[in-house]
XYZ file of N, CA and C in Angstrom:
795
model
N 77.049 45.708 127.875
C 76.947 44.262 128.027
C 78.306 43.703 128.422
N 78.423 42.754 129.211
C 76.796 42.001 130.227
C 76.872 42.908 131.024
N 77.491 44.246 131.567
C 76.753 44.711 132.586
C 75.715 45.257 132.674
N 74.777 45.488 133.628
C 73.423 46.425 133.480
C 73.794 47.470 133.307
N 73.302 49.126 132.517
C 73.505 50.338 132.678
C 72.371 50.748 133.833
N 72.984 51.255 134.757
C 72.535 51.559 135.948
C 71.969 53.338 135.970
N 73.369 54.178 135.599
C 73.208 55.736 135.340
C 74.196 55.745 134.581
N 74.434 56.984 134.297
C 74.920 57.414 133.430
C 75.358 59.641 133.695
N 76.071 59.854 134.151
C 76.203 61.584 133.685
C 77.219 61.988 132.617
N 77.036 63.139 132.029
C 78.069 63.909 131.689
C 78.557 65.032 132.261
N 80.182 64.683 131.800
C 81.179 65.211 133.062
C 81.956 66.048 131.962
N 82.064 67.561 132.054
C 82.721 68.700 131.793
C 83.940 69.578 132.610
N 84.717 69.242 131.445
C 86.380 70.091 131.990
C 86.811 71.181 131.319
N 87.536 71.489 132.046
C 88.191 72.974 131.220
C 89.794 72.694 131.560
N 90.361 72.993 130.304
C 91.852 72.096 130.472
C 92.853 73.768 129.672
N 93.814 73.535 129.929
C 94.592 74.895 129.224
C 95.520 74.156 128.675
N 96.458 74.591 127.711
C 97.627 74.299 126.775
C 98.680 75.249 126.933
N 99.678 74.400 127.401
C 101.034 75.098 128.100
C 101.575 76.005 126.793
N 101.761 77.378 127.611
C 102.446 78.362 126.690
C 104.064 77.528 125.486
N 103.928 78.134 124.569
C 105.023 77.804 123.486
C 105.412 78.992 122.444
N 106.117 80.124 123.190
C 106.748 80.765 122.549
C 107.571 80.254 121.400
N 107.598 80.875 120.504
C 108.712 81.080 119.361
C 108.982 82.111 118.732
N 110.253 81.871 117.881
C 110.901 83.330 117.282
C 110.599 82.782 115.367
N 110.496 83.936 114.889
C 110.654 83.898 113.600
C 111.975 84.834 112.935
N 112.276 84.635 111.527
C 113.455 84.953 111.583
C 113.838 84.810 109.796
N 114.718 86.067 109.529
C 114.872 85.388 107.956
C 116.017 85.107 107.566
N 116.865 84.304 108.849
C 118.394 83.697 108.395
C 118.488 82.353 109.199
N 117.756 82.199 110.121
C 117.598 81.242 110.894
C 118.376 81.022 112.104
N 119.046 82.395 112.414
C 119.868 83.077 113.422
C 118.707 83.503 114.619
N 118.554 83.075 114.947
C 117.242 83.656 116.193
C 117.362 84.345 117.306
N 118.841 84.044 117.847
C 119.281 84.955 119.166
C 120.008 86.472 118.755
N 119.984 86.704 117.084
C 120.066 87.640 116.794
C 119.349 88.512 115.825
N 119.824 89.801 116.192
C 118.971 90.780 114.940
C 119.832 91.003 113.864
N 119.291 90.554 112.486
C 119.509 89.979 111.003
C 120.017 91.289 110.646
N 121.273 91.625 109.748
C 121.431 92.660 108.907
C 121.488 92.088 107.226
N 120.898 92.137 106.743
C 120.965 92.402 105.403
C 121.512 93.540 104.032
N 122.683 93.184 103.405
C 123.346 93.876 102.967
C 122.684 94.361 101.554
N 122.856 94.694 100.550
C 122.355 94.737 99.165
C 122.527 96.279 98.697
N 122.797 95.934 97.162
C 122.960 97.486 96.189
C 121.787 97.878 95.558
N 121.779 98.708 95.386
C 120.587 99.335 94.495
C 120.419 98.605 92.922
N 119.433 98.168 92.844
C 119.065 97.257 91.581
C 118.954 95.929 91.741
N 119.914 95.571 92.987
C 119.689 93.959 93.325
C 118.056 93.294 93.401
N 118.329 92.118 93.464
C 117.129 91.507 93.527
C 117.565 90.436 94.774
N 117.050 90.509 95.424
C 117.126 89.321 96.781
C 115.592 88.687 97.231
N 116.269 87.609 97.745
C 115.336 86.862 98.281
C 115.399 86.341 99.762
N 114.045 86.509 100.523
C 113.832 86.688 101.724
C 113.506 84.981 102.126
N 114.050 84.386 103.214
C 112.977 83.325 103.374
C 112.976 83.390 105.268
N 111.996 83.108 105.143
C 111.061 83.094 106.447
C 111.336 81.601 107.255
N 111.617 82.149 108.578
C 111.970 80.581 109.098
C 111.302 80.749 110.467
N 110.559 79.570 110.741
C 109.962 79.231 111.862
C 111.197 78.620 113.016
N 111.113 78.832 114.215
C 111.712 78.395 114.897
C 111.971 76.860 115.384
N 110.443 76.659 115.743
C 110.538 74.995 116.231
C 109.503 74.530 115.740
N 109.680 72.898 115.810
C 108.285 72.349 115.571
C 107.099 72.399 116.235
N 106.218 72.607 115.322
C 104.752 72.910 116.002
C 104.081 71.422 116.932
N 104.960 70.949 117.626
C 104.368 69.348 118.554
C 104.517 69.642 119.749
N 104.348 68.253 120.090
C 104.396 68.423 121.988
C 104.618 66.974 122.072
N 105.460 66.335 122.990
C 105.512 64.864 123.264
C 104.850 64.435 124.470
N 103.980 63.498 124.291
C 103.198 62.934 125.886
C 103.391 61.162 125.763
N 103.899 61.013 127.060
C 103.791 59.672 127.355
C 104.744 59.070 126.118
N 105.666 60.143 125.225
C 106.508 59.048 124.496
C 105.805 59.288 123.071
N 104.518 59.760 122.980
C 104.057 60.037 121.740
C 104.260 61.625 121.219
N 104.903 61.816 119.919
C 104.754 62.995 119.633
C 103.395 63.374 118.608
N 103.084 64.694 119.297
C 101.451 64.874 118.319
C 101.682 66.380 117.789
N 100.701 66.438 116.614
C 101.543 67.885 115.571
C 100.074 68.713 115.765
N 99.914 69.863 115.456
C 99.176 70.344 115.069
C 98.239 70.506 114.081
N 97.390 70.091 113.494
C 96.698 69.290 112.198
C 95.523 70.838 111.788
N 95.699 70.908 110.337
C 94.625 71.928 110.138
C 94.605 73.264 110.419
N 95.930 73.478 110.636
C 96.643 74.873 110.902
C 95.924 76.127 110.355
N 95.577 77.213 110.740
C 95.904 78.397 109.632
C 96.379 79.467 110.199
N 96.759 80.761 110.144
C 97.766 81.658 110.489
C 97.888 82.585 109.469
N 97.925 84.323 110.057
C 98.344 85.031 109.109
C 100.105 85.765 109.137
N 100.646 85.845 108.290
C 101.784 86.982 108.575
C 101.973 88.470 107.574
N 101.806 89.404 108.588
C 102.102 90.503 107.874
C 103.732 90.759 107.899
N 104.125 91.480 106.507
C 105.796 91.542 106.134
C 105.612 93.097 105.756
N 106.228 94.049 106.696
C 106.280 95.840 106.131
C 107.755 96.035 106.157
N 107.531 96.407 105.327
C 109.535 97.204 104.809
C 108.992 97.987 104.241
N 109.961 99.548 104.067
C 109.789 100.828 103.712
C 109.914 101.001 102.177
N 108.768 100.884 101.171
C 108.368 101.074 100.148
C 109.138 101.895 99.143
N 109.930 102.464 99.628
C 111.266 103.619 98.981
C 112.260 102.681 98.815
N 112.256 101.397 99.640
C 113.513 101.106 99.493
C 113.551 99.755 98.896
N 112.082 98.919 98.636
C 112.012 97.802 98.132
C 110.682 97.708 97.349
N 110.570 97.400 96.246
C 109.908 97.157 95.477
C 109.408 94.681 95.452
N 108.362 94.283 96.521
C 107.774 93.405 96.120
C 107.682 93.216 94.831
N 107.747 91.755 94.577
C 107.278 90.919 92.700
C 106.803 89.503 93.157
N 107.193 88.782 94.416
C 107.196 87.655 94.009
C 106.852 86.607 95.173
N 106.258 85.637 95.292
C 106.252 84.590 96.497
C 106.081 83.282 96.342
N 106.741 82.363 97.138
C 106.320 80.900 96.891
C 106.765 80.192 98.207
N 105.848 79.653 98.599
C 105.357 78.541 100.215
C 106.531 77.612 99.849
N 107.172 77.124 100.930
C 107.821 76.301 101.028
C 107.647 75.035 101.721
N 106.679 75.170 102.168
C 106.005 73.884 103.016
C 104.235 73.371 102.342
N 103.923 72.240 102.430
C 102.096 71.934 101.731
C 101.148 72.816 102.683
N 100.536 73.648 101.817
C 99.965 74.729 102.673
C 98.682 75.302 100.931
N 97.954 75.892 101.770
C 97.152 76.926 100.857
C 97.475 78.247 101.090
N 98.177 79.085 100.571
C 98.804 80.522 100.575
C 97.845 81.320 99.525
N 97.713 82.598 100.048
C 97.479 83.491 99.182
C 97.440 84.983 100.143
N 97.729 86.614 99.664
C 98.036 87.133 99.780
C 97.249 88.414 99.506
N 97.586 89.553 100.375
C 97.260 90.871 99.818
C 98.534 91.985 99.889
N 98.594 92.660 98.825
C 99.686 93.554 98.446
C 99.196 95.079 98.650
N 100.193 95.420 99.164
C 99.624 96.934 99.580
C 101.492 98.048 99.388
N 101.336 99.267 99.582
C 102.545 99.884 99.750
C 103.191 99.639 101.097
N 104.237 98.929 100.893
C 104.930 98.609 102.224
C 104.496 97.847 103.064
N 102.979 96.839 102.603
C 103.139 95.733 103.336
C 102.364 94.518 103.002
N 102.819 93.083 102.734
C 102.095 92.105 102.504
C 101.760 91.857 103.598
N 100.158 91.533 103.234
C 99.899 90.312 104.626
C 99.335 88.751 103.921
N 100.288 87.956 104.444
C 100.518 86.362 103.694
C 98.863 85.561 104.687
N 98.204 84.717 103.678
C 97.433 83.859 104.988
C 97.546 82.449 104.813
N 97.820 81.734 105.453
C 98.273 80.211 105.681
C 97.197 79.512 105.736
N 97.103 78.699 105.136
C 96.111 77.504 106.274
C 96.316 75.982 105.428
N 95.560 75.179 106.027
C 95.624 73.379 105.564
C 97.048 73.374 106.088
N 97.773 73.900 107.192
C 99.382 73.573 107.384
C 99.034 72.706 108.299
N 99.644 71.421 108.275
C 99.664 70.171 108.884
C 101.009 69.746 109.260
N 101.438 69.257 110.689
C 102.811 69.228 110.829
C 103.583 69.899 110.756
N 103.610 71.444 111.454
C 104.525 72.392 110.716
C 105.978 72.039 111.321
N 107.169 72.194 110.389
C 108.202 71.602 111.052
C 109.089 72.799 111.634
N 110.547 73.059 111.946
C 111.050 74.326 112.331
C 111.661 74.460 111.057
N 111.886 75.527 110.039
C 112.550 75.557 108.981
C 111.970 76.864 108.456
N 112.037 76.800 107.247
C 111.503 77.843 106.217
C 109.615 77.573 105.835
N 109.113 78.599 105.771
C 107.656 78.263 105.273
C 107.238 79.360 103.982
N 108.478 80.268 103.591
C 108.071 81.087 102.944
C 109.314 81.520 102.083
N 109.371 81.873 100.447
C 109.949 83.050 100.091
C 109.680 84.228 99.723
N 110.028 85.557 99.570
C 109.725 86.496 99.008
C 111.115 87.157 97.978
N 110.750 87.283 97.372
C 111.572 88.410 96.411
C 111.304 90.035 96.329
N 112.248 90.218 96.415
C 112.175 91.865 96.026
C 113.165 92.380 95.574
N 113.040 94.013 94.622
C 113.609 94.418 94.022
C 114.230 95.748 95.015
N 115.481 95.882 95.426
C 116.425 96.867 95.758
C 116.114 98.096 94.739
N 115.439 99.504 95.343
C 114.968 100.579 94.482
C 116.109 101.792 95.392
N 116.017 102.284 94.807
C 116.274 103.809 95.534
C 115.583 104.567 96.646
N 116.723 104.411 98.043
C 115.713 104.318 98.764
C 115.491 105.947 99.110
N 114.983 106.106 100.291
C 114.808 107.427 101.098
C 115.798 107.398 102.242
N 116.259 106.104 102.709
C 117.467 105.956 103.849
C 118.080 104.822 103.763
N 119.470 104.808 103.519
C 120.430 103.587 102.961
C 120.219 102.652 104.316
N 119.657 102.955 105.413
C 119.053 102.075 107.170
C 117.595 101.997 106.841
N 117.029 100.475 106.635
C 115.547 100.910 107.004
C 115.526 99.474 107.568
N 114.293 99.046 107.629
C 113.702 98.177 108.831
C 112.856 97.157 108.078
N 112.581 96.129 108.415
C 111.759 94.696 107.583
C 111.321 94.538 109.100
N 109.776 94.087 108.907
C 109.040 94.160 110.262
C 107.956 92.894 109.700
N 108.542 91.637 110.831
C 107.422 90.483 110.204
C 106.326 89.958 111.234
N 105.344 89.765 111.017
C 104.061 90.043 112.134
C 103.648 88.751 112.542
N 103.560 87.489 113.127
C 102.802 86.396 112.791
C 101.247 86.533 113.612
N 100.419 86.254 113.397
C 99.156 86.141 114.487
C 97.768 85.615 114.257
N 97.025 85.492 114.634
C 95.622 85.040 114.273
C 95.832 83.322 114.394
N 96.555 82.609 114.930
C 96.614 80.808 114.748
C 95.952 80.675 115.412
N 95.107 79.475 114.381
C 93.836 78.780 114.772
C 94.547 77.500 114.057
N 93.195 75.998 114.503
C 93.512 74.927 114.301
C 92.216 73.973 113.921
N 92.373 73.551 112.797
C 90.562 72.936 113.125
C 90.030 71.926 114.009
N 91.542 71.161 114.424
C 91.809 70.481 115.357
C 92.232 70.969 116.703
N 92.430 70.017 117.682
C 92.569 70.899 119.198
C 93.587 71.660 119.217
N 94.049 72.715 119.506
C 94.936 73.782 119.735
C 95.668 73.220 121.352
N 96.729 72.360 121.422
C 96.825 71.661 122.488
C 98.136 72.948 123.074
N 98.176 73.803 121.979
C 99.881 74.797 122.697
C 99.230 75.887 122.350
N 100.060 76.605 123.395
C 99.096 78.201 123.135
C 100.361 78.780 122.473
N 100.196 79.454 121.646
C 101.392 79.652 120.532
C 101.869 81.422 120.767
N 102.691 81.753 121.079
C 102.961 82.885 121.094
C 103.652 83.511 120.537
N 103.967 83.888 119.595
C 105.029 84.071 118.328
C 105.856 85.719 118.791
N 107.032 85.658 118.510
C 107.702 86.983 118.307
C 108.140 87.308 117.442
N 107.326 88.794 117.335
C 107.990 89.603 116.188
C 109.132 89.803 115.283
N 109.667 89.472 114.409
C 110.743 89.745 113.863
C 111.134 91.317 113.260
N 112.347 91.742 113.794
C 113.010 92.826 112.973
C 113.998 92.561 112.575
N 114.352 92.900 111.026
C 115.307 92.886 110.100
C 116.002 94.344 109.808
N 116.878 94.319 109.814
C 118.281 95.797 109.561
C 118.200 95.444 108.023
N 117.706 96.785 107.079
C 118.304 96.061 105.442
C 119.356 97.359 105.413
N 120.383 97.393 105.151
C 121.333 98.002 104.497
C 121.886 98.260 102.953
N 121.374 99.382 102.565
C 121.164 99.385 101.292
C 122.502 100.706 100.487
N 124.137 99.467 100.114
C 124.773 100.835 98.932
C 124.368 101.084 98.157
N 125.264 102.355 97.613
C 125.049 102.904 96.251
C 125.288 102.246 94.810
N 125.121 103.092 93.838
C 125.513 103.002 92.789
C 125.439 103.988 91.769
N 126.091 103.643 91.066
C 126.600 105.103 90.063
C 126.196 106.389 91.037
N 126.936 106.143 92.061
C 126.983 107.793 92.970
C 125.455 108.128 93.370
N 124.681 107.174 93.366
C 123.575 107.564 93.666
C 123.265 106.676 95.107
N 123.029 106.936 96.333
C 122.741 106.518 97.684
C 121.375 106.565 97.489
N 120.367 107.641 98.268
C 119.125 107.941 98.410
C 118.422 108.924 97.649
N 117.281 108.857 97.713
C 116.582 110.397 97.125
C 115.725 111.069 98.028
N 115.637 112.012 98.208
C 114.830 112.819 99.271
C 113.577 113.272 98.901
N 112.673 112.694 99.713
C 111.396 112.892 99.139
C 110.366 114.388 100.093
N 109.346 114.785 99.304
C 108.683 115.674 100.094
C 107.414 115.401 99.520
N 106.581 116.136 100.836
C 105.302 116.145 99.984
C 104.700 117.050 99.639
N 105.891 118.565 99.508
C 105.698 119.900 98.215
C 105.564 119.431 96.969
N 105.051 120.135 96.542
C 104.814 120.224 94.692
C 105.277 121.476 94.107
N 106.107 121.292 93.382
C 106.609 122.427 92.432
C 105.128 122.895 92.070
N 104.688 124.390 92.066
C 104.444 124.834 91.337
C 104.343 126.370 90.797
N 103.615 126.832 89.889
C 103.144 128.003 89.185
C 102.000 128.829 89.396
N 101.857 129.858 90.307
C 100.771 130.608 90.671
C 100.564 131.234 89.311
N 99.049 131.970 89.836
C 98.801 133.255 88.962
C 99.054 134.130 89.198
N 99.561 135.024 88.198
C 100.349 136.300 88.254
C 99.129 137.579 89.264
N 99.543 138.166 90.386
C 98.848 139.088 90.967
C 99.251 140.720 90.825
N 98.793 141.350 90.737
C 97.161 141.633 90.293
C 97.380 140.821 88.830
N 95.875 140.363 88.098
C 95.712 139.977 87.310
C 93.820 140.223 86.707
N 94.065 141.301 86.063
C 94.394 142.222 84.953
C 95.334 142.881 85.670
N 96.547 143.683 85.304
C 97.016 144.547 86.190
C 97.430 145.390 84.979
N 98.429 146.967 85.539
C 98.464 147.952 84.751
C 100.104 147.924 84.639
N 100.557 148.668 86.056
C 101.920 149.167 85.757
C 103.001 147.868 86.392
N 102.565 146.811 87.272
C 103.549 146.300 87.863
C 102.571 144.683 87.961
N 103.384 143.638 87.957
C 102.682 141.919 88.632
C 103.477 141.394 88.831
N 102.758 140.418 89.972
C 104.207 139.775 90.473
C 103.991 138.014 90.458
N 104.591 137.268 90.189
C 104.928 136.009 89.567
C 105.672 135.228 90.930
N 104.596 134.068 91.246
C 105.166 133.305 92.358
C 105.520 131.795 92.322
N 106.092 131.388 92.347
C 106.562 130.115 92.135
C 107.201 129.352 93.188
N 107.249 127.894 92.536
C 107.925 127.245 94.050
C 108.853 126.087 93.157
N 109.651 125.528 93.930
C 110.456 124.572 93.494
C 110.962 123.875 94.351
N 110.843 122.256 94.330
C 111.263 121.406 95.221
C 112.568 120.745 95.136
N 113.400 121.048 94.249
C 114.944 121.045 94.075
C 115.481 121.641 93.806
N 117.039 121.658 93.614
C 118.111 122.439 92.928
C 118.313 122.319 91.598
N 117.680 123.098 90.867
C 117.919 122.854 89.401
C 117.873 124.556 88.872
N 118.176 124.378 87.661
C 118.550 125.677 86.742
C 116.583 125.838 86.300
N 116.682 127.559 86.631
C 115.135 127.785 86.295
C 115.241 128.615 85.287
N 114.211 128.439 84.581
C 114.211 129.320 82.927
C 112.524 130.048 83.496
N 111.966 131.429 83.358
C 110.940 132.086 83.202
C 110.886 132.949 81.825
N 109.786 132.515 81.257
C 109.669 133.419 80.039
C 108.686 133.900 80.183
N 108.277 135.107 78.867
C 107.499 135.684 78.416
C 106.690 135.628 77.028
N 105.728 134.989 76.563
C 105.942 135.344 75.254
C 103.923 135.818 75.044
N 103.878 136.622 73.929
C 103.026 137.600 73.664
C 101.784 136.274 73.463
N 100.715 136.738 72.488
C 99.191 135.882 72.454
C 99.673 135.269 71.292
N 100.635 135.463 70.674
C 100.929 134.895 69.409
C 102.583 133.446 69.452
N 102.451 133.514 70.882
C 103.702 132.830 71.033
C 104.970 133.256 70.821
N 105.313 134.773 70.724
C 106.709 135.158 70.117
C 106.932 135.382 71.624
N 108.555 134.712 71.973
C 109.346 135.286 73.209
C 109.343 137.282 73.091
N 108.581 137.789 74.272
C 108.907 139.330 74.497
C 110.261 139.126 75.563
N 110.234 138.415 76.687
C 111.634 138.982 77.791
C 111.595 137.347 78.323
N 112.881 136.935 78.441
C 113.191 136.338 79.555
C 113.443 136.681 80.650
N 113.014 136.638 81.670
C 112.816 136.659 83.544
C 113.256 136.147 83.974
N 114.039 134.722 83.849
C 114.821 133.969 84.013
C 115.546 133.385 82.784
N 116.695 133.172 82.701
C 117.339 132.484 81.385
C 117.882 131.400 81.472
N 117.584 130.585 82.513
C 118.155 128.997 83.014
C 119.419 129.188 83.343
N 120.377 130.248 83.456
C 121.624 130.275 83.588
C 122.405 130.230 85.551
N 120.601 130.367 85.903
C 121.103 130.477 87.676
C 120.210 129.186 87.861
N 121.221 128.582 89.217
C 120.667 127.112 89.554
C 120.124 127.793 90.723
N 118.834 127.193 91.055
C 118.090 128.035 92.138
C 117.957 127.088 93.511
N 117.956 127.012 94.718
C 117.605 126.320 95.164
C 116.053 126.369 95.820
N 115.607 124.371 96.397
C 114.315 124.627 96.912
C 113.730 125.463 97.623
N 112.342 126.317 97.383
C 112.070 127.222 97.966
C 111.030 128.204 97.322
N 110.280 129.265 97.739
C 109.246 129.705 97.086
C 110.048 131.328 96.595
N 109.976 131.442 95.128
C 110.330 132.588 95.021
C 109.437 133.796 93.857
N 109.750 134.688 93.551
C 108.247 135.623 93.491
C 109.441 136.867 92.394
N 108.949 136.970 90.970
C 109.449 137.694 90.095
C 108.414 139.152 89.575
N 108.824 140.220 89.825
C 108.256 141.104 89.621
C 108.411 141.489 87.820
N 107.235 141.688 86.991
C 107.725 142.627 85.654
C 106.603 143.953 85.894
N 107.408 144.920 85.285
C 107.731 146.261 85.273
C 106.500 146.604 83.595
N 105.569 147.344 83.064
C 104.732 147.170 82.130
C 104.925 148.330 81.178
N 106.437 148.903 81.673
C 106.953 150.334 80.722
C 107.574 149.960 79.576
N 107.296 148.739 78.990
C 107.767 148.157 78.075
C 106.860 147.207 77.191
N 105.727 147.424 77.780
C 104.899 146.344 76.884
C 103.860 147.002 76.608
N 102.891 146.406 75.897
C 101.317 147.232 75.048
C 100.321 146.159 75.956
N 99.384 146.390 75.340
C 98.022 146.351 76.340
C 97.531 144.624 75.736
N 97.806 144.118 76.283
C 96.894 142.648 75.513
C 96.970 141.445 76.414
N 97.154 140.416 75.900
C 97.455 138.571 76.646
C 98.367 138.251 76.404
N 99.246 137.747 77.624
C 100.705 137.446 77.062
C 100.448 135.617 78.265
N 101.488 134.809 77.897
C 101.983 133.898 78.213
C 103.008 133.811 79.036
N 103.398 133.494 80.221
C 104.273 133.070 80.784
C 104.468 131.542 81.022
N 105.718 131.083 81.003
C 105.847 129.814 81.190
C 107.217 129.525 82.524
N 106.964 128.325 83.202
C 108.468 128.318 84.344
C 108.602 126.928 83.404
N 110.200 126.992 83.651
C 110.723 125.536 83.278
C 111.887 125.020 84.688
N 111.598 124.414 85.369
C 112.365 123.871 86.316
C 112.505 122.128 86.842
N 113.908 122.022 86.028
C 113.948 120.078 85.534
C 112.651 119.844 85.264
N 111.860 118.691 85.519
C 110.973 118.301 84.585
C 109.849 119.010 84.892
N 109.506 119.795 85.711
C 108.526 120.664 85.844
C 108.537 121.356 84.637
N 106.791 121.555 84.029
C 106.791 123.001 82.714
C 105.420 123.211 83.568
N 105.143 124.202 83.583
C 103.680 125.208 83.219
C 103.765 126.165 82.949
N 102.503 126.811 82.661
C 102.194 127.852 81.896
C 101.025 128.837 82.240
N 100.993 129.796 82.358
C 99.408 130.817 82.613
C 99.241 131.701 81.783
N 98.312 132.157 81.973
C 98.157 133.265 80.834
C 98.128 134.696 81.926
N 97.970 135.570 81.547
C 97.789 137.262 82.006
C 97.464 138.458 81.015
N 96.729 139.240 81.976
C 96.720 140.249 80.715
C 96.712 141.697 81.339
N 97.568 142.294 80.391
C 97.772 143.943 80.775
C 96.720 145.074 79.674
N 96.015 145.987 81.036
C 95.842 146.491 80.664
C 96.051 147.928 80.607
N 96.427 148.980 79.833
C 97.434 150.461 80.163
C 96.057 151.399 79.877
């Protein structure tokens, strides 16, 4: 009104949203790659910084992104940091899944995101496997419940953590051998058996003997030689013993086991 409606169509567009890279970062240094120093036992805290603001200015108006959500995954090498702790630094709904060596954080209700910090983490400095390891932060999945007017392209962050010693202790070397204690072969046997074992460090090894009644017959080893890692194999000789069930036991640092055997003459 007052004009007449005469016709009427509907008219369909397809419009794109100019690329908007950014960097993420946990010093707020962006044209560089972060080293992080720390001792074994420390406790530090990580915070997460967005690069720029999530807007765009048209015609003089600036407009934000409304209804945000977004995930970030955070992996650092599990030997060398022990996760405890998190808290959002911006009005957001956060919550999280914890895994070995990697959170993945999920965002959403973020309205206006500004360039700054959106996150802390804490962690505990452990003993690592390499005094060099790597913090690897992921951003991806942004959606908007509102129009997505920037196409958001986020880059990866890598972090250098550098981790000294203390009380003379740097790293620990890990494997995925297991100390252990075979059964004695042949087993029943007569005149000769042989005893195989393994050990995944340098430590002092003790092998005994003792009868069905628990009395020590021979030590085979007397803890007095430090052995190193490696599989090694003790022969006993049966010109000295009677016919029955005897016990052997290995003791190597906190490793114990035990088998049984039995001779028969």
């Amino acid at each position: 009104e007052p004009c007449e409606l005469i016709d009427e169509i509907n008219i369909k567009a397809i419009g794109y949203a100019p690329e908007f890279p950014f960097a993420i970062d946990l010093s707020g240094k962006f044209s560089v790659i972060d080293t992080i120093s720390a001792t074994i036992g420390d406790t530090i805290e990580l915070q997460i910084y967005f690069e720029k603001d999530f807007s765009d200015i048209r015609n003089g108006i600036r407009y934000w992104l409304l209804g945000m959500k977004f995930n970030l995954d955070v992996a650092y090498n599990p030997r060398s940091m022990n996760f405890f702790d998190l808290e959002p630094t911006i009005n957001c709904s956060l919550d999280y899944d914890y895994s070995h060596g990697l959170v993945k954080l999920r965002f959403q209700n973020v309205d206006s995101l500004k360039a700054g910090t959106i996150a802390k983490m804490k962690f505990l400095i452990t003993v690592p496997d390499s005094i060099i390891t790597d913090i690897i932060i992921n951003p991806y999945s942004f959606d908007t419940d509102s129009i997505m007017f920037l196409d958001l392209m986020p880059e990866p962050e890598e972090t250098i953590l550098v981790i000294s010693g203390k009380c003379l202790i740097t790293s620990l070397k890990y494997s995925t051998n297991l100390n252990y204690l075979n059964q004695n072969s042949p087993n029943p046997w007569q005149d000769n058996t042989t005893i195989e074992f393994s050990i995944m460090e340098k430590v002092p090894v003790k092998l005994t003997l003792h009868d069905s009644m628990g009395q020590l017959i021979e030590e085979l080893l007397d803890g007095s030689i430090v052995l190193n890692p490696g599989v090694y194999r003790v022969t006993i000789k049966s010109n000295h013993l009677t016919s029955g069930m005897y016990i052997y036991s290995l003791q190597a640092g906190l490793f114990n086991d035990s088998k049984l055997m039995i001779l028969i003459k």
